[in-house]
Each structure stands twice: as C-alpha cells, then as structure tokens.
Amino acid sequence: MRTLKILLLILGILVLNSCYTLSGSSIKPEWQTINISTFPNYAPQYQNPNLSQEFTNQLQDIFNNRTKLALTTDETADLLIDGEITGYQQSSVAIQSNEVAGQNRLTMTVRVRYQNNQDETKSFDRSFSAYEDFASNLTLQQAEGALLDSILEQLTTQIFNAIAMDW
C-alpha cells in the first residue's frame, strides 16, 4: 500500500511537471528563429552612447537564454522584433517642503514592434517603460551605472513576458 502511494505521488508530480512550463509557453515548438534588430537611441533629452547596444544585447540574451529560438539576421525569421529607445530622462520625485527634490528618477521608454510571422494575431506595436530612483545629491552620471542594469532588466523582462507569455 505504501509503495502504491509513493508511485502515485511520483506519477502525479511527473504529470503536473509536463503540463506547466515557466518560460516560452506562448512560443510554439515549431518556431525556430528570431530576429532582434538594434534599437537606435532616439531619446530627445539625454544621450548615453552605449545605451542602444546594451539594451539590444540584453534583449537578445533573454530570448537566447530562455527559449530555444535561434538568433538570426534573416528578415523572414519566425519572430521579428525591432523598435527604438524613445525616452531616457531624469525627473524629480519626492519633493520636500522646501521645494527641493528628495529623490530623482531615471526613466527609460522603448517602443517595440513585434511581428509574429507564424501567428499574426500575436503581433503588436507598443511602448514599455521602466525607472529607478536615486538620491538627489547625486548627478545622473554618478548614479547611472548602478541604475541602468536594473532598468534594462525590467524592460527586457516586460518585453519577453509580452511576447513569450502573452502578457
């Protein structure tokens, strides 16, 4: 009787495990290629010369690491992603009683055009945004290095979830 319970438990775990996956759930197994173009930086305010390449690399990495899709430069790939960085700005938040900012915020906005050549209903054109706050006694140049990794991770995760998870 005890052996039967253990066997049923193992069988149940295997069945549940085969029914649910955490990544790539909306990417069908027959889709094999993805083209992620370089995102130029068209932000009107502050220009970071490395931002375009850093963002593009991180977006390519998340799809490369979490899916079985092969990165390609072919325009006939199963999935096409392109767009541009449309915003990269600093703003004041947490205004104190003496009308001085208690914190500043770095916000990055990206426009993404996603074309699914296998299922057009999944395609979209939308913007994604992420931000991090930093102390008002720091300049943007002083704080940027520590903030940018988190902002890029937030953005690439949002984009990945919108495409791979249908969010």
PDB file of C-alpha atoms in Angstrom:
ATOM      1  CA  MET A   1       0.000   0.000   0.000  1.00  0.00           C
ATOM      2  CA  ARG A   2       2.812   2.408   0.907  1.00  0.00           C
ATOM      3  CA  THR A   3       4.634   1.653  -2.359  1.00  0.00           C
ATOM      4  CA  LEU A   4       1.448   2.379  -4.299  1.00  0.00           C
ATOM      5  CA  LYS A   5       1.103   5.807  -2.604  1.00  0.00           C
ATOM      6  CA  ILE A   6       4.701   6.700  -3.413  1.00  0.00           C
ATOM      7  CA  LEU A   7       4.255   5.567  -7.002  1.00  0.00           C
ATOM      8  CA  LEU A   8       1.077   7.663  -7.360  1.00  0.00           C
ATOM      9  CA  LEU A   9       2.833  10.687  -5.858  1.00  0.00           C
ATOM     10  CA  ILE A  10       5.742  10.390  -8.297  1.00  0.00           C
ATOM     11  CA  LEU A  11       3.361   9.884 -11.205  1.00  0.00           C
ATOM     12  CA  GLY A  12       1.339  12.958 -10.144  1.00  0.00           C
ATOM     13  CA  ILE A  13       4.453  15.117  -9.943  1.00  0.00           C
ATOM     14  CA  LEU A  14       5.563  13.999 -13.400  1.00  0.00           C
ATOM     15  CA  VAL A  15       2.139  14.713 -14.908  1.00  0.00           C
ATOM     16  CA  LEU A  16       1.965  18.185 -13.358  1.00  0.00           C
ATOM     17  CA  ASN A  17       5.523  18.961 -14.390  1.00  0.00           C
ATOM     18  CA  SER A  18       4.810  18.059 -18.009  1.00  0.00           C
ATOM     19  CA  CYS A  19       1.706  20.289 -18.107  1.00  0.00           C
ATOM     20  CA  TYR A  20       3.305  23.532 -16.960  1.00  0.00           C
ATOM     21  CA  THR A  21       6.386  25.439 -18.073  1.00  0.00           C
ATOM     22  CA  LEU A  22       7.592  28.805 -16.833  1.00  0.00           C
ATOM     23  CA  SER A  23       9.158  30.204 -19.959  1.00  0.00           C
ATOM     24  CA  GLY A  24       8.324  30.072 -23.610  1.00  0.00           C
ATOM     25  CA  SER A  25       4.734  28.987 -23.013  1.00  0.00           C
ATOM     26  CA  SER A  26       3.368  31.009 -25.941  1.00  0.00           C
ATOM     27  CA  ILE A  27       6.260  30.194 -28.255  1.00  0.00           C
ATOM     28  CA  LYS A  28       5.353  27.120 -30.209  1.00  0.00           C
ATOM     29  CA  PRO A  29       7.995  24.374 -30.605  1.00  0.00           C
ATOM     30  CA  GLU A  30       7.880  24.622 -34.406  1.00  0.00           C
ATOM     31  CA  TRP A  31       9.013  28.261 -34.294  1.00  0.00           C
ATOM     32  CA  GLN A  32      12.774  28.195 -34.669  1.00  0.00           C
ATOM     33  CA  THR A  33      14.183  31.638 -35.448  1.00  0.00           C
ATOM     34  CA  ILE A  34      14.042  35.173 -34.079  1.00  0.00           C
ATOM     35  CA  ASN A  35      15.455  38.395 -35.496  1.00  0.00           C
ATOM     36  CA  ILE A  36      16.108  41.152 -32.946  1.00  0.00           C
ATOM     37  CA  SER A  37      17.292  44.337 -34.652  1.00  0.00           C
ATOM     38  CA  THR A  38      19.407  47.014 -32.993  1.00  0.00           C
ATOM     39  CA  PHE A  39      17.275  49.556 -31.128  1.00  0.00           C
ATOM     40  CA  PRO A  40      18.564  53.039 -32.008  1.00  0.00           C
ATOM     41  CA  ASN A  41      18.519  55.678 -29.296  1.00  0.00           C
ATOM     42  CA  TYR A  42      16.128  58.467 -30.314  1.00  0.00           C
ATOM     43  CA  ALA A  43      15.629  59.790 -26.785  1.00  0.00           C
ATOM     44  CA  PRO A  44      15.327  63.574 -27.100  1.00  0.00           C
ATOM     45  CA  GLN A  45      16.884  64.576 -23.768  1.00  0.00           C
ATOM     46  CA  TYR A  46      19.901  62.667 -22.524  1.00  0.00           C
ATOM     47  CA  GLN A  47      22.079  60.566 -24.829  1.00  0.00           C
ATOM     48  CA  ASN A  48      24.000  57.593 -23.482  1.00  0.00           C
ATOM     49  CA  PRO A  49      26.318  56.424 -26.303  1.00  0.00           C
ATOM     50  CA  ASN A  50      26.257  52.772 -25.147  1.00  0.00           C
ATOM     51  CA  LEU A  51      22.546  52.514 -24.379  1.00  0.00           C
ATOM     52  CA  SER A  52      21.430  51.246 -27.788  1.00  0.00           C
ATOM     53  CA  GLN A  53      23.906  48.371 -27.875  1.00  0.00           C
ATOM     54  CA  GLU A  54      23.478  47.457 -24.181  1.00  0.00           C
ATOM     55  CA  PHE A  55      19.692  47.272 -24.488  1.00  0.00           C
ATOM     56  CA  THR A  56      19.791  45.274 -27.736  1.00  0.00           C
ATOM     57  CA  ASN A  57      22.320  42.805 -26.282  1.00  0.00           C
ATOM     58  CA  GLN A  58      20.241  42.242 -23.141  1.00  0.00           C
ATOM     59  CA  LEU A  59      17.074  41.706 -25.192  1.00  0.00           C
ATOM     60  CA  GLN A  60      18.872  39.183 -27.393  1.00  0.00           C
ATOM     61  CA  ASP A  61      20.314  37.457 -24.312  1.00  0.00           C
ATOM     62  CA  ILE A  62      16.943  36.985 -22.609  1.00  0.00           C
ATOM     63  CA  PHE A  63      15.473  35.276 -25.686  1.00  0.00           C
ATOM     64  CA  ASN A  64      18.636  33.269 -26.243  1.00  0.00           C
ATOM     65  CA  ASN A  65      18.748  32.067 -22.616  1.00  0.00           C
ATOM     66  CA  ARG A  66      15.037  31.404 -22.043  1.00  0.00           C
ATOM     67  CA  THR A  67      13.921  29.959 -25.378  1.00  0.00           C
ATOM     68  CA  LYS A  68      15.168  27.529 -27.989  1.00  0.00           C
ATOM     69  CA  LEU A  69      14.848  30.156 -30.714  1.00  0.00           C
ATOM     70  CA  ALA A  70      17.973  30.762 -32.796  1.00  0.00           C
ATOM     71  CA  LEU A  71      19.013  34.393 -33.265  1.00  0.00           C
ATOM     72  CA  THR A  72      19.279  35.325 -36.939  1.00  0.00           C
ATOM     73  CA  THR A  73      19.586  38.422 -39.110  1.00  0.00           C
ATOM     74  CA  ASP A  74      17.161  36.937 -41.653  1.00  0.00           C
ATOM     75  CA  GLU A  75      14.100  39.145 -42.229  1.00  0.00           C
ATOM     76  CA  THR A  76      11.977  36.009 -42.811  1.00  0.00           C
ATOM     77  CA  ALA A  77      12.537  34.722 -39.260  1.00  0.00           C
ATOM     78  CA  ASP A  78       9.557  33.283 -37.414  1.00  0.00           C
ATOM     79  CA  LEU A  79       9.587  36.226 -34.983  1.00  0.00           C
ATOM     80  CA  LEU A  80      10.817  39.767 -35.699  1.00  0.00           C
ATOM     81  CA  ILE A  81      11.497  42.382 -33.024  1.00  0.00           C
ATOM     82  CA  ASP A  82      12.574  45.930 -33.726  1.00  0.00           C
ATOM     83  CA  GLY A  83      11.988  49.383 -32.344  1.00  0.00           C
ATOM     84  CA  GLU A  84      13.740  52.322 -30.790  1.00  0.00           C
ATOM     85  CA  ILE A  85      14.562  53.921 -27.484  1.00  0.00           C
ATOM     86  CA  THR A  86      12.147  56.844 -27.306  1.00  0.00           C
ATOM     87  CA  GLY A  87      12.807  58.197 -23.835  1.00  0.00           C
ATOM     88  CA  TYR A  88      15.712  58.405 -21.424  1.00  0.00           C
ATOM     89  CA  GLN A  89      15.223  61.162 -18.895  1.00  0.00           C
ATOM     90  CA  GLN A  90      15.739  62.294 -15.369  1.00  0.00           C
ATOM     91  CA  SER A  91      12.919  63.796 -13.338  1.00  0.00           C
ATOM     92  CA  SER A  92      12.457  64.976  -9.764  1.00  0.00           C
ATOM     93  CA  VAL A  93      10.285  62.978  -7.374  1.00  0.00           C
ATOM     94  CA  ALA A  94       9.587  63.176  -3.648  1.00  0.00           C
ATOM     95  CA  ILE A  95       9.519  66.971  -3.467  1.00  0.00           C
ATOM     96  CA  GLN A  96      10.214  68.104   0.093  1.00  0.00           C
ATOM     97  CA  SER A  97       8.685  71.015   1.993  1.00  0.00           C
ATOM     98  CA  ASN A  98      11.469  73.355   0.887  1.00  0.00           C
ATOM     99  CA  GLU A  99      10.582  72.569  -2.778  1.00  0.00           C
ATOM    100  CA  VAL A 100      13.780  70.601  -3.280  1.00  0.00           C
ATOM    101  CA  ALA A 101      13.661  67.110  -4.719  1.00  0.00           C
ATOM    102  CA  GLY A 102      14.310  64.398  -2.182  1.00  0.00           C
ATOM    103  CA  GLN A 103      14.947  61.925  -4.967  1.00  0.00           C
ATOM    104  CA  ASN A 104      15.412  61.854  -8.705  1.00  0.00           C
ATOM    105  CA  ARG A 105      14.139  59.262 -11.161  1.00  0.00           C
ATOM    106  CA  LEU A 106      15.761  57.863 -14.283  1.00  0.00           C
ATOM    107  CA  THR A 107      13.108  56.609 -16.711  1.00  0.00           C
ATOM    108  CA  MET A 108      13.683  54.737 -19.959  1.00  0.00           C
ATOM    109  CA  THR A 109      10.976  54.139 -22.574  1.00  0.00           C
ATOM    110  CA  VAL A 110      11.233  51.778 -25.519  1.00  0.00           C
ATOM    111  CA  ARG A 111       8.888  51.349 -28.469  1.00  0.00           C
ATOM    112  CA  VAL A 112       8.735  47.720 -29.627  1.00  0.00           C
ATOM    113  CA  ARG A 113       7.339  46.416 -32.891  1.00  0.00           C
ATOM    114  CA  TYR A 114       6.836  42.662 -32.683  1.00  0.00           C
ATOM    115  CA  GLN A 115       5.903  40.745 -35.789  1.00  0.00           C
ATOM    116  CA  ASN A 116       4.997  37.090 -35.481  1.00  0.00           C
ATOM    117  CA  ASN A 117       5.246  35.638 -38.985  1.00  0.00           C
ATOM    118  CA  GLN A 118       3.617  32.395 -37.831  1.00  0.00           C
ATOM    119  CA  ASP A 119       0.634  33.872 -35.984  1.00  0.00           C
ATOM    120  CA  GLU A 120      -0.190  37.483 -36.948  1.00  0.00           C
ATOM    121  CA  THR A 121      -2.721  37.784 -34.093  1.00  0.00           C
ATOM    122  CA  LYS A 122       0.212  37.858 -31.649  1.00  0.00           C
ATOM    123  CA  SER A 123       1.969  40.812 -33.331  1.00  0.00           C
ATOM    124  CA  PHE A 124       1.958  44.238 -31.632  1.00  0.00           C
ATOM    125  CA  ASP A 125       3.402  47.739 -31.602  1.00  0.00           C
ATOM    126  CA  ARG A 126       3.621  49.137 -28.075  1.00  0.00           C
ATOM    127  CA  SER A 127       5.791  51.049 -25.638  1.00  0.00           C
ATOM    128  CA  PHE A 128       7.399  49.752 -22.462  1.00  0.00           C
ATOM    129  CA  SER A 129       8.816  51.845 -19.652  1.00  0.00           C
ATOM    130  CA  ALA A 130      10.903  51.277 -16.522  1.00  0.00           C
ATOM    131  CA  TYR A 131      12.512  53.525 -13.942  1.00  0.00           C
ATOM    132  CA  GLU A 132      14.745  53.616 -10.874  1.00  0.00           C
ATOM    133  CA  ASP A 133      15.006  56.324  -8.228  1.00  0.00           C
ATOM    134  CA  PHE A 134      18.262  57.758  -6.910  1.00  0.00           C
ATOM    135  CA  ALA A 135      19.354  60.250  -4.279  1.00  0.00           C
ATOM    136  CA  SER A 136      19.048  63.907  -5.198  1.00  0.00           C
ATOM    137  CA  ASN A 137      22.607  64.631  -4.063  1.00  0.00           C
ATOM    138  CA  LEU A 138      23.925  62.505  -6.974  1.00  0.00           C
ATOM    139  CA  THR A 139      24.178  63.595 -10.584  1.00  0.00           C
ATOM    140  CA  LEU A 140      22.733  61.370 -13.279  1.00  0.00           C
ATOM    141  CA  GLN A 141      26.247  60.465 -14.405  1.00  0.00           C
ATOM    142  CA  GLN A 142      27.140  59.354 -10.858  1.00  0.00           C
ATOM    143  CA  ALA A 143      24.023  57.213 -10.408  1.00  0.00           C
ATOM    144  CA  GLU A 144      23.523  55.923 -13.948  1.00  0.00           C
ATOM    145  CA  GLY A 145      25.856  52.923 -13.752  1.00  0.00           C
ATOM    146  CA  ALA A 146      24.068  51.449 -10.751  1.00  0.00           C
ATOM    147  CA  LEU A 147      20.577  52.155 -12.125  1.00  0.00           C
ATOM    148  CA  LEU A 148      20.923  51.099 -15.732  1.00  0.00           C
ATOM    149  CA  ASP A 149      21.319  47.341 -15.159  1.00  0.00           C
ATOM    150  CA  SER A 150      18.074  47.228 -13.198  1.00  0.00           C
ATOM    151  CA  ILE A 151      16.185  49.338 -15.739  1.00  0.00           C
ATOM    152  CA  LEU A 152      17.384  47.197 -18.648  1.00  0.00           C
ATOM    153  CA  GLU A 153      16.445  44.019 -16.794  1.00  0.00           C
ATOM    154  CA  GLN A 154      12.955  45.364 -16.068  1.00  0.00           C
ATOM    155  CA  LEU A 155      12.414  46.390 -19.692  1.00  0.00           C
ATOM    156  CA  THR A 156      13.695  43.187 -21.273  1.00  0.00           C
ATOM    157  CA  THR A 157      11.618  41.108 -18.853  1.00  0.00           C
ATOM    158  CA  GLN A 158       8.492  43.119 -19.695  1.00  0.00           C
ATOM    159  CA  ILE A 159       9.102  42.635 -23.418  1.00  0.00           C
ATOM    160  CA  PHE A 160       9.897  38.934 -23.032  1.00  0.00           C
ATOM    161  CA  ASN A 161       6.724  38.402 -20.992  1.00  0.00           C
ATOM    162  CA  ALA A 162       4.608  40.263 -23.551  1.00  0.00           C
ATOM    163  CA  ILE A 163       5.944  38.066 -26.363  1.00  0.00           C
ATOM    164  CA  ALA A 164       6.653  34.684 -24.784  1.00  0.00           C
ATOM    165  CA  MET A 165       3.977  34.659 -22.104  1.00  0.00           C
ATOM    166  CA  ASP A 166       1.247  36.627 -23.916  1.00  0.00           C
ATOM    167  CA  TRP A 167       1.052  39.197 -21.087  1.00  0.00           C
TER     168      TRP A 167
END
